[in-house]
Amino acid sequence: MKSVNDTGMKRAALINDLSCLGKCSLSVALPILSAAGVEAVALPTAILSTHTGGFDGYVMRDMTEEMQAFIAHWQRIGVHFDCIYTGFFSSVRQIEIARQVIQDFAQEDTLVLVDPVLGDNGRLYGCFSPDYVQEMRALCKLAHIITPNLTEAALLTGSSPDDSPEAILSRLETPNAVITSVPGGENEIGYLARLNGRVLRVHKPKLSLELHGCGDVFASALCAQLLNDQPLPDALQKAADFCDGCIRKTAQRQPGHWYGLAFEDMLKGQDNPT
Ligand code: PXL
């Protein structure tokens, strides 16, 4: 059997849902990583007609059985992954499967990035139970870097949403963590990170827009930077700049483009900082 490794490219397994319309999860991770010269291999956890944020009557198909069959095939053909990047799961069982994927496929040089999709605006998403949070904590223990928003960081650490972001960050056990959607100064929002033991902050202007999929665009851009061997602080800054550029492009496309970020404009344009 011919090897699928030694291609000279980095390869990332993307364990996330495919929201066919809606610009989140795999719909943004695949193009952002491809545009960064990374071979992106999707392992869909679920396939949805749209994402769940703001669309009525979405249709969802669970992919648990398919995940297990695809993984078994990849094991048979000996696939090597330079990165395993996880996002949305539709059940606790799928998080267990992702842990097994990390145990079976991650080698010493494999970057494990967990975007612990759990909730937003102070609340756990309605589709998740408390044992889902518990299982996500176990998955985060296997990661090199995690990218929760402030709500997710509070849920992971059992903190009150009123605790300071700095206190919440200090309770996250993963070696490297970037908390997104952290309130900054007046009209600012940003990132609070602990990278290589150092606390860093990046602030960006906060636009008065309700946005969807920002976390996915940011985590994908961060993953792309890290796989292009950028040091952690530079990767954070560049991913934040990219996400901010996408948000500005999205703002120019209102009110029609309400459901996700106009990341294509940034991948296509001259002003692409990735
Ligand atoms: O962006 C996070 C996310 C991922 N996947 C699905 C979602 C959401 C957020 O709403 O609905 C299906």
Coordinates of N, CA, C and O in Angstrom, one line a residue, residues 114-236:
V114 N -7.7 22.4 21.1 CA -9.1 22.2 21.4 C -9.8 23.5 21.6 O -9.4 24.4 22.4
D115 N -10.8 23.7 20.7 CA -11.7 24.9 20.9 C -12.9 24.3 21.6 O -13.8 23.6 21.0
P116 N -13.1 24.5 22.9 CA -14.1 23.9 23.7 C -15.5 24.5 23.5 O -15.9 25.2 24.4
V117 N -16.1 24.2 22.4 CA -17.4 24.8 22.1 C -18.5 24.4 23.1 O -18.8 23.2 23.2
L118 N -18.9 25.3 23.9 CA -19.8 25.0 25.0 C -21.0 26.0 25.1 O -22.1 25.6 25.5
G119 N -20.7 27.2 24.9 CA -21.7 28.3 25.1 C -21.2 29.6 24.8 O -20.1 29.8 24.3
D120 N -22.0 30.6 25.1 CA -21.7 32.0 24.9 C -22.6 32.9 25.7 O -23.6 32.5 26.2
N121 N -22.2 34.2 25.8 CA -23.0 35.2 26.5 C -23.5 34.7 27.9 O -24.7 34.8 28.3
G122 N -22.6 34.0 28.6 CA -22.9 33.6 30.0 C -23.6 32.3 30.1 O -24.0 31.9 31.2
R123 N -24.0 31.6 29.0 CA -24.9 30.4 29.1 C -24.3 29.3 28.3 O -23.8 29.4 27.2
L124 N -24.5 28.1 28.8 CA -24.3 26.8 28.1 C -25.3 26.7 27.0 O -26.5 27.0 27.2
Y125 N -24.8 26.3 25.8 CA -25.8 26.2 24.7 C -26.8 25.1 25.1 O -26.5 24.1 25.8
G126 N -28.1 25.3 24.7 CA -29.2 24.5 25.1 C -29.0 23.0 24.7 O -29.6 22.2 25.3
C127 N -28.2 22.7 23.7 CA -28.1 21.3 23.2 C -27.1 20.5 24.1 O -27.0 19.3 23.9
F128 N -26.5 21.2 25.1 CA -25.5 20.5 25.9 C -25.9 20.3 27.4 O -26.6 21.2 27.9
S129 N -25.5 19.1 28.0 CA -25.8 18.8 29.3 C -24.6 19.1 30.2 O -23.5 19.2 29.7
P130 N -24.7 19.1 31.5 CA -23.6 19.3 32.4 C -22.5 18.3 32.2 O -21.3 18.5 32.4
D131 N -22.9 17.0 31.9 CA -21.8 16.0 31.8 C -21.0 16.2 30.5 O -19.9 15.8 30.4
Y132 N -21.6 17.0 29.6 CA -20.8 17.4 28.4 C -19.7 18.3 28.8 O -18.5 18.2 28.3
V133 N -19.9 19.2 29.7 CA -18.9 20.1 30.2 C -17.8 19.3 30.9 O -16.6 19.5 30.6
Q134 N -18.2 18.3 31.7 CA -17.2 17.5 32.4 C -16.3 16.7 31.4 O -15.1 16.7 31.5
E135 N -16.9 16.2 30.3 CA -16.2 15.5 29.3 C -15.2 16.4 28.5 O -14.1 16.1 28.2
M136 N -15.7 17.7 28.3 CA -14.9 18.6 27.6 C -13.6 19.0 28.5 O -12.5 19.2 27.9
R137 N -13.8 19.0 29.8 CA -12.6 19.3 30.7 C -11.6 18.2 30.5 O -10.4 18.5 30.4
A138 N -12.1 16.9 30.3 CA -11.1 15.8 30.1 C -10.4 16.0 28.8 O -9.2 15.7 28.7
L139 N -11.1 16.4 27.8 CA -10.5 16.6 26.5 C -9.5 17.7 26.5 O -8.4 17.6 26.0
C140 N -9.8 18.8 27.2 CA -8.8 19.9 27.3 C -7.5 19.5 28.0 O -6.5 20.1 27.7
K141 N -7.6 18.5 28.9 CA -6.4 18.0 29.5 C -5.4 17.4 28.5 O -4.2 17.4 28.8
L142 N -5.9 17.0 27.4 CA -5.0 16.4 26.3 C -4.4 17.5 25.4 O -3.7 17.1 24.5
A143 N -4.9 18.7 25.5 CA -4.5 19.7 24.5 C -3.2 20.5 24.9 O -2.9 20.6 26.0
H144 N -2.6 21.0 23.8 CA -1.4 21.9 24.0 C -2.0 23.3 24.2 O -1.4 24.1 24.9
I145 N -3.1 23.6 23.5 CA -3.6 24.9 23.5 C -5.1 24.9 23.4 O -5.6 24.0 22.6
I146 N -5.8 25.7 24.2 CA -7.3 25.8 24.1 C -7.7 27.2 23.8 O -7.0 28.1 24.2
T147 N -8.9 27.4 23.2 CA -9.4 28.7 22.8 C -10.8 28.9 23.2 O -11.7 29.2 22.4
P148 N -11.1 28.9 24.5 CA -12.5 29.1 25.0 C -12.8 30.6 24.9 O -12.0 31.4 25.0
N149 N -14.1 30.9 24.7 CA -14.5 32.3 25.0 C -14.7 32.4 26.5 O -14.5 31.4 27.2
L150 N -15.0 33.6 26.9 CA -15.1 33.8 28.4 C -16.1 32.9 29.1 O -15.8 32.4 30.1
T151 N -17.2 32.8 28.4 CA -18.3 31.9 29.0 C -17.8 30.5 29.1 O -18.0 29.8 30.1
E152 N -17.1 30.0 28.1 CA -16.6 28.6 28.1 C -15.5 28.4 29.1 O -15.4 27.4 29.8
A153 N -14.6 29.4 29.2 CA -13.5 29.4 30.2 C -14.1 29.3 31.6 O -13.7 28.6 32.5
A154 N -15.2 30.1 31.9 CA -15.9 30.0 33.2 C -16.5 28.6 33.4 O -16.4 28.1 34.5
L155 N -17.2 28.1 32.4 CA -17.8 26.8 32.5 C -16.7 25.7 32.8 O -16.9 24.8 33.7
L156 N -15.6 25.8 32.1 CA -14.6 24.7 32.2 C -13.9 24.8 33.6 O -13.5 23.7 34.2
T157 N -13.9 26.0 34.2 CA -13.2 26.1 35.5 C -14.2 26.2 36.7 O -13.7 26.3 37.8
G158 N -15.5 26.0 36.4 CA -16.5 26.1 37.4 C -16.5 27.5 38.1 O -16.8 27.7 39.2
S159 N -16.1 28.5 37.3 CA -16.1 29.9 37.8 C -17.4 30.6 37.7 O -18.2 30.2 36.8
S160 N -17.6 31.6 38.4 CA -18.8 32.5 38.2 C -18.4 33.4 37.0 O -17.3 33.9 36.9
P161 N -19.4 33.7 36.1 CA -19.1 34.6 35.0 C -18.7 36.0 35.5 O -18.1 36.8 34.8
D162 N -19.0 36.3 36.8 CA -18.6 37.6 37.3 C -17.1 37.6 37.8 O -16.6 38.7 38.1
D163 N -16.5 36.4 37.9 CA -15.1 36.4 38.3 C -14.2 37.2 37.2 O -14.6 37.2 36.1
S164 N -13.1 37.7 37.6 CA -12.3 38.4 36.7 C -11.7 37.5 35.6 O -11.4 36.3 35.9
P165 N -11.6 37.9 34.4 CA -11.0 37.1 33.3 C -9.6 36.5 33.7 O -9.3 35.4 33.4
E166 N -8.9 37.4 34.4 CA -7.5 37.0 34.9 C -7.6 35.8 35.8 O -6.8 34.9 35.7
A167 N -8.6 35.9 36.8 CA -8.7 34.7 37.7 C -9.1 33.5 37.0 O -8.6 32.4 37.3
I168 N -10.1 33.6 36.0 CA -10.5 32.5 35.3 C -9.4 31.9 34.5 O -9.2 30.6 34.5
L169 N -8.6 32.7 33.8 CA -7.4 32.2 33.1 C -6.5 31.4 33.9 O -6.0 30.4 33.6
S170 N -6.2 31.9 35.1 CA -5.3 31.3 36.0 C -5.8 29.9 36.5 O -5.0 29.0 36.9
R171 N -7.1 29.6 36.3 CA -7.7 28.3 36.7 C -7.7 27.3 35.6 O -7.9 26.2 35.8
L172 N -7.4 27.8 34.4 CA -7.4 26.8 33.2 C -6.1 26.0 33.3 O -5.0 26.6 33.5
E173 N -6.2 24.7 33.2 CA -5.0 23.9 33.5 C -4.1 23.6 32.2 O -3.0 23.2 32.4
T174 N -4.7 23.8 31.0 CA -3.9 23.5 29.8 C -2.7 24.4 29.8 O -2.8 25.6 30.2
P175 N -1.6 23.9 29.3 CA -0.4 24.8 29.3 C -0.6 26.1 28.6 O -0.1 27.2 29.1
N176 N -1.2 26.1 27.5 CA -1.5 27.4 26.8 C -3.0 27.6 26.6 O -3.7 26.7 26.2
A177 N -3.4 28.8 26.8 CA -4.9 29.1 26.7 C -5.1 30.5 26.2 O -4.4 31.4 26.6
V178 N -6.0 30.6 25.3 CA -6.4 32.0 24.8 C -7.9 32.1 25.1 O -8.7 31.3 24.6
I179 N -8.2 33.1 25.9 CA -9.7 33.3 26.2 C -10.1 34.4 25.2 O -9.4 35.5 25.1
T180 N -11.1 34.2 24.5 CA -11.6 35.2 23.5 C -12.8 35.9 24.1 O -13.4 35.5 25.1
S181 N -13.2 37.0 23.4 CA -14.4 37.8 23.8 C -14.3 38.3 25.2 O -15.2 38.3 26.0
V182 N -13.1 38.8 25.5 CA -12.9 39.4 26.9 C -13.1 40.9 26.8 O -12.4 41.5 25.9
P183 N -14.0 41.5 27.6 CA -14.2 42.9 27.5 C -12.9 43.7 27.8 O -12.1 43.3 28.7
G184 N -12.6 44.7 27.0 CA -11.4 45.5 27.2 C -11.8 46.9 27.7 O -12.7 47.0 28.5
G185 N -11.2 47.9 27.2 CA -11.5 49.3 27.5 C -12.8 49.6 26.9 O -13.5 48.7 26.3
E186 N -13.2 50.9 26.9 CA -14.4 51.3 26.3 C -14.5 51.0 24.8 O -13.5 51.3 24.1
N187 N -15.5 50.3 24.4 CA -15.7 49.9 23.0 C -14.5 49.0 22.5 O -14.1 49.0 21.3
E188 N -14.0 48.2 23.4 CA -12.9 47.3 23.0 C -13.3 45.8 23.4 O -14.0 45.6 24.4
I189 N -12.8 44.9 22.7 CA -12.9 43.5 23.1 C -11.6 42.8 22.7 O -10.9 43.3 21.8
G190 N -11.3 41.7 23.3 CA -10.0 41.2 23.0 C -9.8 39.8 23.5 O -10.7 39.0 23.8
Y191 N -8.5 39.5 23.6 CA -8.0 38.1 23.9 C -7.1 38.3 25.1 O -6.3 39.2 25.2
L192 N -7.3 37.3 26.0 CA -6.5 37.3 27.2 C -5.8 35.9 27.2 O -6.6 34.9 27.1
A193 N -4.5 35.8 27.1 CA -3.9 34.6 26.9 C -2.8 34.3 27.9 O -2.2 35.2 28.4
R194 N -2.5 33.0 28.1 CA -1.3 32.6 28.8 C -0.6 31.7 27.8 O -1.1 30.6 27.5
L195 N 0.5 32.2 27.3 CA 1.3 31.4 26.3 C 2.7 31.3 26.8 O 3.4 32.3 27.2
N196 N 3.2 30.1 26.9 CA 4.6 29.8 27.4 C 4.7 30.4 28.8 O 5.8 31.0 29.1
G197 N 3.7 30.4 29.6 CA 3.7 30.9 31.0 C 3.6 32.4 31.1 O 3.6 32.9 32.2
R198 N 3.5 33.1 30.0 CA 3.4 34.6 30.1 C 1.9 35.0 29.7 O 1.3 34.5 28.8
V199 N 1.4 36.0 30.5 CA 0.1 36.5 30.2 C 0.2 37.6 29.2 O 1.0 38.6 29.4
L200 N -0.6 37.5 28.2 CA -0.7 38.5 27.1 C -2.1 39.0 26.8 O -3.0 38.2 27.0
R201 N -2.2 40.2 26.4 CA -3.5 40.7 26.0 C -3.5 41.3 24.6 O -2.5 42.0 24.3
V202 N -4.5 41.1 23.8 CA -4.6 41.8 22.5 C -6.0 42.4 22.5 O -7.0 41.7 22.8
H203 N -6.1 43.7 22.2 CA -7.4 44.3 22.1 C -7.7 44.8 20.7 O -6.9 45.1 19.9
K204 N -9.0 44.7 20.4 CA -9.5 45.1 19.1 C -10.8 46.0 19.4 O -11.5 45.8 20.4
P205 N -11.1 46.9 18.4 CA -12.3 47.7 18.5 C -13.6 46.7 18.5 O -13.6 45.7 17.8
K206 N -14.5 47.0 19.4 CA -15.8 46.2 19.4 C -16.8 47.0 18.6 O -17.1 48.1 18.8
L207 N -17.3 46.3 17.5 CA -18.3 46.9 16.7 C -19.7 46.5 17.2 O -19.8 45.4 17.9
S208 N -20.7 47.3 17.0 CA -22.0 47.0 17.6 C -22.8 46.1 16.6 O -23.6 46.6 15.9
L209 N -22.3 44.9 16.5 CA -22.9 43.9 15.6 C -23.0 42.6 16.4 O -22.1 42.3 17.2
E210 N -24.1 41.9 16.2 CA -24.1 40.5 16.7 C -23.5 39.6 15.7 O -23.9 39.5 14.6
L211 N -22.4 38.9 16.2 CA -21.7 38.1 15.2 C -21.8 36.6 15.5 O -21.9 36.2 16.7
H212 N -21.6 35.7 14.5 CA -21.6 34.3 14.7 C -20.3 33.8 14.1 O -19.8 34.3 13.1
G213 N -19.7 32.7 14.7 CA -18.6 32.0 14.1 C -17.3 32.7 14.3 O -16.3 32.3 13.7
C214 N -17.2 33.8 15.1 CA -15.9 34.4 15.3 C -14.9 33.5 15.9 O -13.7 33.5 15.5
G215 N -15.3 32.7 16.9 CA -14.4 31.8 17.6 C -13.8 30.8 16.6 O -12.6 30.4 16.7
D216 N -14.6 30.3 15.7 CA -14.1 29.3 14.7 C -13.1 30.0 13.8 O -12.1 29.3 13.4
V217 N -13.4 31.2 13.3 CA -12.4 31.9 12.4 C -11.1 32.1 13.2 O -10.0 31.8 12.7
F218 N -11.2 32.6 14.5 CA -10.0 32.9 15.2 C -9.2 31.6 15.5 O -8.0 31.5 15.2
A219 N -9.9 30.5 15.9 CA -9.2 29.3 16.3 C -8.5 28.7 15.0 O -7.4 28.2 15.0
S220 N -9.2 28.8 13.9 CA -8.7 28.2 12.6 C -7.4 29.0 12.2 O -6.4 28.5 11.7
A221 N -7.5 30.4 12.3 CA -6.4 31.2 11.9 C -5.2 31.0 12.9 O -4.0 30.9 12.4
L222 N -5.5 30.8 14.2 CA -4.4 30.5 15.1 C -3.8 29.2 14.8 O -2.5 29.0 14.8
C223 N -4.6 28.2 14.5 CA -4.0 26.8 14.1 C -3.2 27.0 12.9 O -2.1 26.4 12.8
A224 N -3.6 27.7 11.9 CA -2.9 27.9 10.6 C -1.5 28.6 10.9 O -0.5 28.2 10.4
Q225 N -1.5 29.6 11.8 CA -0.3 30.3 12.1 C 0.7 29.3 12.8 O 1.9 29.3 12.6
L226 N 0.2 28.5 13.8 CA 1.1 27.6 14.5 C 1.6 26.6 13.6 O 2.8 26.2 13.8
L227 N 0.8 26.1 12.7 CA 1.3 25.0 11.8 C 2.3 25.6 10.7 O 3.0 24.9 10.1
N228 N 2.3 27.0 10.6 CA 3.3 27.6 9.8 C 4.5 28.1 10.7 O 5.2 29.0 10.4
D229 N 4.6 27.4 11.8 CA 5.8 27.6 12.7 C 5.9 29.0 13.3 O 7.0 29.4 13.7
Q230 N 4.8 29.7 13.4 CA 4.9 31.0 14.1 C 5.0 30.8 15.6 O 4.3 30.0 16.1
P231 N 5.8 31.6 16.3 CA 5.8 31.5 17.8 C 4.5 31.9 18.3 O 3.7 32.6 17.7
L232 N 4.1 31.3 19.5 CA 2.8 31.5 20.0 C 2.3 33.0 20.1 O 1.2 33.3 19.6
P233 N 3.1 33.9 20.6 CA 2.6 35.3 20.7 C 2.4 35.9 19.3 O 1.4 36.6 19.1
D234 N 3.2 35.6 18.3 CA 3.0 36.1 17.0 C 1.8 35.5 16.4 O 1.0 36.2 15.7
A235 N 1.6 34.2 16.6 CA 0.4 33.5 16.1 C -0.9 34.1 16.6 O -1.8 34.4 15.9
L236 N -0.9 34.4 17.9 CA -2.0 35.1 18.5 C -2.3 36.4 17.9 O -3.4 36.7 17.5

